[in-house]
C-alpha atoms as an extended CHARMM CRD file, in Angstrom:
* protein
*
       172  EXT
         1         1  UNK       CA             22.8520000000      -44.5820000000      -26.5120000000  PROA      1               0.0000000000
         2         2  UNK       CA             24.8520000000      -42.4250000000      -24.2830000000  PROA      2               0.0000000000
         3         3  UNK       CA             25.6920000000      -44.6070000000      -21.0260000000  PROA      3               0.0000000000
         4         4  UNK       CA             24.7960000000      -42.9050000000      -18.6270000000  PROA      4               0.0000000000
         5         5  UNK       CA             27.3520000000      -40.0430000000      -19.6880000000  PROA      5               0.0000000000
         6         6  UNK       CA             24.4410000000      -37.0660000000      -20.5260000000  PROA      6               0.0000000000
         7         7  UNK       CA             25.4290000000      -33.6840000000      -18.3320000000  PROA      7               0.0000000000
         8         8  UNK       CA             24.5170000000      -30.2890000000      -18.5030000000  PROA      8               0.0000000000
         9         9  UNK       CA             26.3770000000      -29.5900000000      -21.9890000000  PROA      9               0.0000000000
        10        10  UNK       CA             24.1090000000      -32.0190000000      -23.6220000000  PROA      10              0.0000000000
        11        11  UNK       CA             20.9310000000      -30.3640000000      -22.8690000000  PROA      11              0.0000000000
        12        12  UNK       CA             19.7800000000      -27.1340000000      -24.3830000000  PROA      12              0.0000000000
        13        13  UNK       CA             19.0090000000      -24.2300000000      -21.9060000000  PROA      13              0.0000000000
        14        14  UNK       CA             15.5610000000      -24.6680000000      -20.8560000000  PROA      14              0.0000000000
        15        15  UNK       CA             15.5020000000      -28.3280000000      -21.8600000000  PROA      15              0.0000000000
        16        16  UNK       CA             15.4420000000      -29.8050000000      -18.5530000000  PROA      16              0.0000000000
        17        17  UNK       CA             11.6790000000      -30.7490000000      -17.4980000000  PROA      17              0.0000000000
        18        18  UNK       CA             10.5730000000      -32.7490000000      -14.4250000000  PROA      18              0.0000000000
        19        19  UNK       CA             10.5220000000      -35.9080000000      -16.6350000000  PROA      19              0.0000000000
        20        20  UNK       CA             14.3440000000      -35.6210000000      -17.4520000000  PROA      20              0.0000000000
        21        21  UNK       CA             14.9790000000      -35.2770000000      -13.3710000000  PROA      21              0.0000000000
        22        22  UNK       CA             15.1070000000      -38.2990000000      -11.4970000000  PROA      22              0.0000000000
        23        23  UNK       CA             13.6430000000      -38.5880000000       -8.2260000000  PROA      23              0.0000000000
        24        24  UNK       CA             15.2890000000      -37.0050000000       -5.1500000000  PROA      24              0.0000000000
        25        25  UNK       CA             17.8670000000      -35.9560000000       -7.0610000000  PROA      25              0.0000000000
        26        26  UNK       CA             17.4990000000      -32.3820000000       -6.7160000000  PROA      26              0.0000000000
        27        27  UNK       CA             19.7700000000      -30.7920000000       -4.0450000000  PROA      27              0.0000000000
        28        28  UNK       CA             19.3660000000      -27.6620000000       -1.7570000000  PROA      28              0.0000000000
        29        29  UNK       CA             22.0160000000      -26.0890000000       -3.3670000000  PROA      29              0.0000000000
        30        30  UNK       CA             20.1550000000      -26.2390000000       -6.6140000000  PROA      30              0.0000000000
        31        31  UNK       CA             17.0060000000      -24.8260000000       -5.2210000000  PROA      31              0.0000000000
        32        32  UNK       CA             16.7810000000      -20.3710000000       -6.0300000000  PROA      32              0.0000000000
        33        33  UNK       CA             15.8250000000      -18.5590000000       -2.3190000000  PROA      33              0.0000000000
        34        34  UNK       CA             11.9830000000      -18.3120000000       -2.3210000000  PROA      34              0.0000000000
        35        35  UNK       CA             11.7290000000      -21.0600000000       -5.1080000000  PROA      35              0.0000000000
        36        36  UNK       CA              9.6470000000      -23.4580000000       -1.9940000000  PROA      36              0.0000000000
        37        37  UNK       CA              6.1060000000      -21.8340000000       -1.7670000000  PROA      37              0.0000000000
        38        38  UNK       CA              3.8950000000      -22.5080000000        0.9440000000  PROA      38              0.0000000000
        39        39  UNK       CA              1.7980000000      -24.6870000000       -1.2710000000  PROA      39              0.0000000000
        40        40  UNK       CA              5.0500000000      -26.7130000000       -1.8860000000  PROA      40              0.0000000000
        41        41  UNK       CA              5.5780000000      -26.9750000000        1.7260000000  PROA      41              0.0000000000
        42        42  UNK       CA              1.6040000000      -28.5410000000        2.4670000000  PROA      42              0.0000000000
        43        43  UNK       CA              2.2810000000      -30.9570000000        5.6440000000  PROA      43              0.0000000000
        44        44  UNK       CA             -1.5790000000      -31.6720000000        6.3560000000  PROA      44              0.0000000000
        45        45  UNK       CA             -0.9710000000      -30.4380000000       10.1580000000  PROA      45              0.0000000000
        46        46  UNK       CA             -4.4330000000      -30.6490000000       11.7130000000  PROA      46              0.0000000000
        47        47  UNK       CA             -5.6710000000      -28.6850000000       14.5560000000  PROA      47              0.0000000000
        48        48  UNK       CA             -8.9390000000      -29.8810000000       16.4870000000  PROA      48              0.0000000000
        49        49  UNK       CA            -11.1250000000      -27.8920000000       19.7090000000  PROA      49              0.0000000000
        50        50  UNK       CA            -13.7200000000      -28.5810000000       22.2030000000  PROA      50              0.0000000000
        51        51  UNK       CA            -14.6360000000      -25.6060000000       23.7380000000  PROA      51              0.0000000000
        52        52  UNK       CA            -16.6370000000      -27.4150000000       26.6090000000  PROA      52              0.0000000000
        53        53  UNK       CA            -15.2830000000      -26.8520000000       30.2800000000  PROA      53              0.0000000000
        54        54  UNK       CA            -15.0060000000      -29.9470000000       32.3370000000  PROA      54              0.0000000000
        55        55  UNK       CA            -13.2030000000      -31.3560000000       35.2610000000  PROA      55              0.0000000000
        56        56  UNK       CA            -11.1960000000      -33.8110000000       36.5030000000  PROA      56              0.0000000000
        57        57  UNK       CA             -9.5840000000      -34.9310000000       39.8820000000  PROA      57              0.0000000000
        58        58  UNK       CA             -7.7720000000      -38.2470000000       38.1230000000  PROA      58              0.0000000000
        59        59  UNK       CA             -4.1910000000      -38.3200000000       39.0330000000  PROA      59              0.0000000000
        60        60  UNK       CA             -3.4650000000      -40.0500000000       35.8430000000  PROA      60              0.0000000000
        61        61  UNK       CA             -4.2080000000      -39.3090000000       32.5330000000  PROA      61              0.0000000000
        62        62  UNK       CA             -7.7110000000      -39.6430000000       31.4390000000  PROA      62              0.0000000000
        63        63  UNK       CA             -9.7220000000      -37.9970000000       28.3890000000  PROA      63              0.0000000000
        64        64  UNK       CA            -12.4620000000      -36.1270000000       29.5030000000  PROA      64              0.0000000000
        65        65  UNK       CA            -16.5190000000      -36.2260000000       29.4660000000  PROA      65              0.0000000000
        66        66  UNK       CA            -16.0060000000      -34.7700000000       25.8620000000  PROA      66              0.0000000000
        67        67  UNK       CA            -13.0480000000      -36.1150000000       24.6690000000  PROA      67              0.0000000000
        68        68  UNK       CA            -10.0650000000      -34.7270000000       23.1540000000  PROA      68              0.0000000000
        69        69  UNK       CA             -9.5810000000      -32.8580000000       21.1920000000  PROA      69              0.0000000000
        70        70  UNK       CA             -8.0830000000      -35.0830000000       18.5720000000  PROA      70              0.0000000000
        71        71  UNK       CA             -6.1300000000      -34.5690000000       15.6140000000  PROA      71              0.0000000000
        72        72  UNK       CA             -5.0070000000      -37.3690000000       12.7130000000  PROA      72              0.0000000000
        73        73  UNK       CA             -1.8430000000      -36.6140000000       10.7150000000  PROA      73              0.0000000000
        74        74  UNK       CA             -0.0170000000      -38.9190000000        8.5270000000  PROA      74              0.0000000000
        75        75  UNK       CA              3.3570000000      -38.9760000000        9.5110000000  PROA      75              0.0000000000
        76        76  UNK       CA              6.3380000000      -38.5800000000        7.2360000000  PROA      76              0.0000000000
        77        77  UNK       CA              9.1410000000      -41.2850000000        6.2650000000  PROA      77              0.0000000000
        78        78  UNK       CA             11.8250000000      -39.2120000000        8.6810000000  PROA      78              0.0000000000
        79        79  UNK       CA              9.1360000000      -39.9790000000       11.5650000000  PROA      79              0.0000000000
        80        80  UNK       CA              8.5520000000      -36.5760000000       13.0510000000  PROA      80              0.0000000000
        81        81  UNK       CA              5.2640000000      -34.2220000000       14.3180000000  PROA      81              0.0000000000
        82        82  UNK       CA              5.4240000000      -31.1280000000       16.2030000000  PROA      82              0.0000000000
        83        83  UNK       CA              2.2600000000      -30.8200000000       18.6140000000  PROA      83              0.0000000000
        84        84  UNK       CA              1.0840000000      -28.0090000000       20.4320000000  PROA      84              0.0000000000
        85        85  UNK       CA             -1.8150000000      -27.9960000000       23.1690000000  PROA      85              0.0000000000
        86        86  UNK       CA             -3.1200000000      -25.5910000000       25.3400000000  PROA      86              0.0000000000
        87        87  UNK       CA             -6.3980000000      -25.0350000000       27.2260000000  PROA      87              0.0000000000
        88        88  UNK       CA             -7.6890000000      -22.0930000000       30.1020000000  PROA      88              0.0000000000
        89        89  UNK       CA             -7.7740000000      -24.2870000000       33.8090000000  PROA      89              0.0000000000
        90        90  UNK       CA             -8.3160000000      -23.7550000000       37.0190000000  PROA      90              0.0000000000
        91        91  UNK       CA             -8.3510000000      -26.2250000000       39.8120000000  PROA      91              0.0000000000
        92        92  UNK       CA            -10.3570000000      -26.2010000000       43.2010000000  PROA      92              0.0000000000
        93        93  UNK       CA             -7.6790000000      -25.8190000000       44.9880000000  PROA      93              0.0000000000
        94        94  UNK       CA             -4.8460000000      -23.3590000000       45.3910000000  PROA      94              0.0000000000
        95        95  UNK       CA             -1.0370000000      -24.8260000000       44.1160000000  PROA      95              0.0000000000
        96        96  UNK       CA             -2.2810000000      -27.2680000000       42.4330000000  PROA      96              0.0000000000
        97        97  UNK       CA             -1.0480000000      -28.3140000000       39.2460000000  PROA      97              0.0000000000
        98        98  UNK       CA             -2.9990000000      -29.3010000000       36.2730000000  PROA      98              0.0000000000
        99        99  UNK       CA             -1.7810000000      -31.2980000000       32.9710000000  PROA      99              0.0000000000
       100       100  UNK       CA             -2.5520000000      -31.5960000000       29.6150000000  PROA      100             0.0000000000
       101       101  UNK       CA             -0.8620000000      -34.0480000000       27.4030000000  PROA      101             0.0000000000
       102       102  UNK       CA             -1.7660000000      -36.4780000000       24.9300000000  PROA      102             0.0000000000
       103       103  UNK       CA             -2.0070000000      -40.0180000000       23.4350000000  PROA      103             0.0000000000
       104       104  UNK       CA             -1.0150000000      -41.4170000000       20.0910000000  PROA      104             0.0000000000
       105       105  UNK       CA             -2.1380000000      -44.0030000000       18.9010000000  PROA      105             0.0000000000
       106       106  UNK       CA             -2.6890000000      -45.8940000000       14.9090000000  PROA      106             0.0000000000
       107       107  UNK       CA              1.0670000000      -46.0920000000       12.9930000000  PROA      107             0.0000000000
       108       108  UNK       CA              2.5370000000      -45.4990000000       16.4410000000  PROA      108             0.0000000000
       109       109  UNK       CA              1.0440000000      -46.0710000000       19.8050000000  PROA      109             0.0000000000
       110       110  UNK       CA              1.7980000000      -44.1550000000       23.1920000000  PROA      110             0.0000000000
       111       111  UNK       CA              0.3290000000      -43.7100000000       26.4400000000  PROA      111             0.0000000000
       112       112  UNK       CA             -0.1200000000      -39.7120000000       27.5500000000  PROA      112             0.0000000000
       113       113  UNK       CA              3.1350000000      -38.8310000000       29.6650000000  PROA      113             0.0000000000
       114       114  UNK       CA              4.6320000000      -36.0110000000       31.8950000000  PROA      114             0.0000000000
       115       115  UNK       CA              7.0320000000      -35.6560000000       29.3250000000  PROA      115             0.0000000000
       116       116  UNK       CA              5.2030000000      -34.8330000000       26.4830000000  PROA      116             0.0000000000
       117       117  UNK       CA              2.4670000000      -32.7270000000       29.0310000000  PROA      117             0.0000000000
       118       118  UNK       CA              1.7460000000      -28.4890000000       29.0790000000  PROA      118             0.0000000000
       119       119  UNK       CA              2.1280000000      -28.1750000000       33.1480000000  PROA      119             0.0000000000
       120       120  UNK       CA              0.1850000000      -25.3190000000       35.1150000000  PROA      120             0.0000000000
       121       121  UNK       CA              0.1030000000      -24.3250000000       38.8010000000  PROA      121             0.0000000000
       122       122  UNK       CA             -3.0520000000      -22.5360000000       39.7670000000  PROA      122             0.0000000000
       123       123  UNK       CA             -1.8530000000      -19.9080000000       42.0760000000  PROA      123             0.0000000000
       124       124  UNK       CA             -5.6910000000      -19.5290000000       43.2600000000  PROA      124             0.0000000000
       125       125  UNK       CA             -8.4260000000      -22.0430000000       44.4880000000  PROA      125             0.0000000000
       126       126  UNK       CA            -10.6270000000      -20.8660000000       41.2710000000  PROA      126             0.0000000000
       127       127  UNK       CA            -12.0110000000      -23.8040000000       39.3470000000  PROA      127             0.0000000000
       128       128  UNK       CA            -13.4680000000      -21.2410000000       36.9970000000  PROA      128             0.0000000000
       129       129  UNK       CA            -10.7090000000      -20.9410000000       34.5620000000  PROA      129             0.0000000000
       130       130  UNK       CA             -8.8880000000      -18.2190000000       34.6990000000  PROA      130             0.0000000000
       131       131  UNK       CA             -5.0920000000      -19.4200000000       33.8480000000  PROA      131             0.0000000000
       132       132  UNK       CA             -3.9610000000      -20.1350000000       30.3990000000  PROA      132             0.0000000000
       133       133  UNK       CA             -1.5200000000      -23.5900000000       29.6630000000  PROA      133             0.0000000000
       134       134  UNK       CA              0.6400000000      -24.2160000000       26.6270000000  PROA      134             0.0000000000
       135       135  UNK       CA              2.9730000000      -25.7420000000       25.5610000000  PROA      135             0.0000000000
       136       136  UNK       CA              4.4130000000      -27.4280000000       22.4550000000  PROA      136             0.0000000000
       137       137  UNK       CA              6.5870000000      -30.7350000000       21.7130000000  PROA      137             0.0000000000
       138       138  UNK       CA              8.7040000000      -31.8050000000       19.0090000000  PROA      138             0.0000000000
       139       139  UNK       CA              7.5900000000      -35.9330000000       18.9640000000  PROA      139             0.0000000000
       140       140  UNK       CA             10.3670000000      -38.2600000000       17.2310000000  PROA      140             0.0000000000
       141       141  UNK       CA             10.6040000000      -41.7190000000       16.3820000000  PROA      141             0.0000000000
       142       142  UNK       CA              6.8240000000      -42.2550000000       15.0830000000  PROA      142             0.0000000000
       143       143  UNK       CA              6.2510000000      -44.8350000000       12.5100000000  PROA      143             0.0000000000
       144       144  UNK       CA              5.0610000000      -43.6190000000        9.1620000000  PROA      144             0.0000000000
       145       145  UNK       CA              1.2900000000      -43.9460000000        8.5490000000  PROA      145             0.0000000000
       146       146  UNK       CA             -2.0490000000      -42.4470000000       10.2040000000  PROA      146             0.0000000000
       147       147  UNK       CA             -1.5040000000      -41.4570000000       13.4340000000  PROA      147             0.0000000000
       148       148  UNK       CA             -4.1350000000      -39.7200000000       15.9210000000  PROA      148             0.0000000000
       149       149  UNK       CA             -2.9660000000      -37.5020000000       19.2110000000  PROA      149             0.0000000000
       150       150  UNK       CA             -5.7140000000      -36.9660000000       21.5750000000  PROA      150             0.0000000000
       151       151  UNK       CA             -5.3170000000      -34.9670000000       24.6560000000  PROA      151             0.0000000000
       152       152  UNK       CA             -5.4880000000      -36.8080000000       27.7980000000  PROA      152             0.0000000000
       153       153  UNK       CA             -5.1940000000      -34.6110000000       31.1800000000  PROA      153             0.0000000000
       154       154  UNK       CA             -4.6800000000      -34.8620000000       35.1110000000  PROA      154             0.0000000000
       155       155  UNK       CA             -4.2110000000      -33.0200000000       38.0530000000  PROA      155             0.0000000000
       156       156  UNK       CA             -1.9250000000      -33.6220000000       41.0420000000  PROA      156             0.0000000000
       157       157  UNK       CA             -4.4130000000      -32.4420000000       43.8530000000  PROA      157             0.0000000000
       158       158  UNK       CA             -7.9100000000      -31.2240000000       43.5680000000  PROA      158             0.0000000000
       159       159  UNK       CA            -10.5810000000      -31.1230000000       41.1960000000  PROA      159             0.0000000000
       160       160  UNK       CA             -8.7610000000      -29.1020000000       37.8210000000  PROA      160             0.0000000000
       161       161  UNK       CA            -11.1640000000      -27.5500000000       34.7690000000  PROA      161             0.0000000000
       162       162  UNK       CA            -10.0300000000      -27.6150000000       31.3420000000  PROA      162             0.0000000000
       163       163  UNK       CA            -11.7420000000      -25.3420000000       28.5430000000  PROA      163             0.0000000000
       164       164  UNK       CA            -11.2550000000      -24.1820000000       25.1910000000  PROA      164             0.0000000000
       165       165  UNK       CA             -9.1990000000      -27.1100000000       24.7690000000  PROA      165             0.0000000000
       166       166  UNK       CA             -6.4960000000      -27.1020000000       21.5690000000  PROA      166             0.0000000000
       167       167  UNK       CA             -4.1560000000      -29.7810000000       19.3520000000  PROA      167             0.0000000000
       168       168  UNK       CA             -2.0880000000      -28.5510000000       16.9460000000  PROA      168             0.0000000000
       169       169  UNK       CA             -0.2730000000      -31.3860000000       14.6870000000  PROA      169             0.0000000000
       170       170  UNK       CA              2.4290000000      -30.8040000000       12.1110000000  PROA      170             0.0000000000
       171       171  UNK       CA              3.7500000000      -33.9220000000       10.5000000000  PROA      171             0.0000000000
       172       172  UNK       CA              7.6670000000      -32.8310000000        9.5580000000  PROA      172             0.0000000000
């Protein structure tokens, strides 16, 4: 019985295996430069489409005939996602600006907000779609668990189309 006194000089070289390592107790310093592969680094981020083009002339946030996308992550003890959205709109009419944010709702629930919304003026009245909107958002203070983000979307005048629609999740 050693009490708790076993270091480095009691172990041969090479002897250390995963079962002699206690949880979390490995440090950055510790860790050899390209020792984290990207299989190591799997965060199950999601990404979800609809390709259909629809409109909307709701000043508040609504989902669409064909909803979404959506895209269901499990989020991490430290309570982060990053989320990226972006879609090809137009509106009917010219200055106009349409929105495209999202919900979340399961381990954390949110409503869709300007805040957390890719924002673009249409220059031209062309509700064809011919003006591309991105944007991505780094989302803190989710509760661990299964969470779903759905993109909601709105425009502030006119009738707005949204197509090729995108959600990009990645739980940190």
């Amino acid at each position: 019985v050693l009490n708790g006194n076993v270091d480095s000089s009691n172990l041969a070289d090479g002897a250390a295996t995963t079962a002699k390592i206690a949880d979390s107790n490995v440090t950055t310093g510790k860790l050899a430069d390209a020792s984290v592969t990207p299989a190591k680094l799997a965060t199950g981020a999601t990404t979800a489409a609809v390709a259909t083009a629809e409109d909307t002339s709701s000043a508040s946030y609504v989902a669409l005939t064909t909803a979404g996308p959506a895209s269901t992550v499990t989020i991490g003890a430290n309570g982060i996602a990053l989320v990226s959205v972006r879609a090809i709109v137009g509106n009917s009419t010219a200055n106009a600006q349409n929105y495209m944010g999202f919900a979340i709702s399961g381990a954390t629930t949110v409503a869709s907000a300007d805040a957390f919304a890719a924002v673009r003026r249409i220059n031209d009245a062309s509700i064809a779609g011919q003006d591309g909107l991105a944007d991505t958002f780094l989302v803190t203070g989710l509760t661990p668990g299964s969470t779903t983000f759905t993109s909601q979307y709105k425009v502030n005048a006119g009738s707005g189309r949204f197509s090729t629609r995108k959600i990009t999740v990645i739980p940190l």
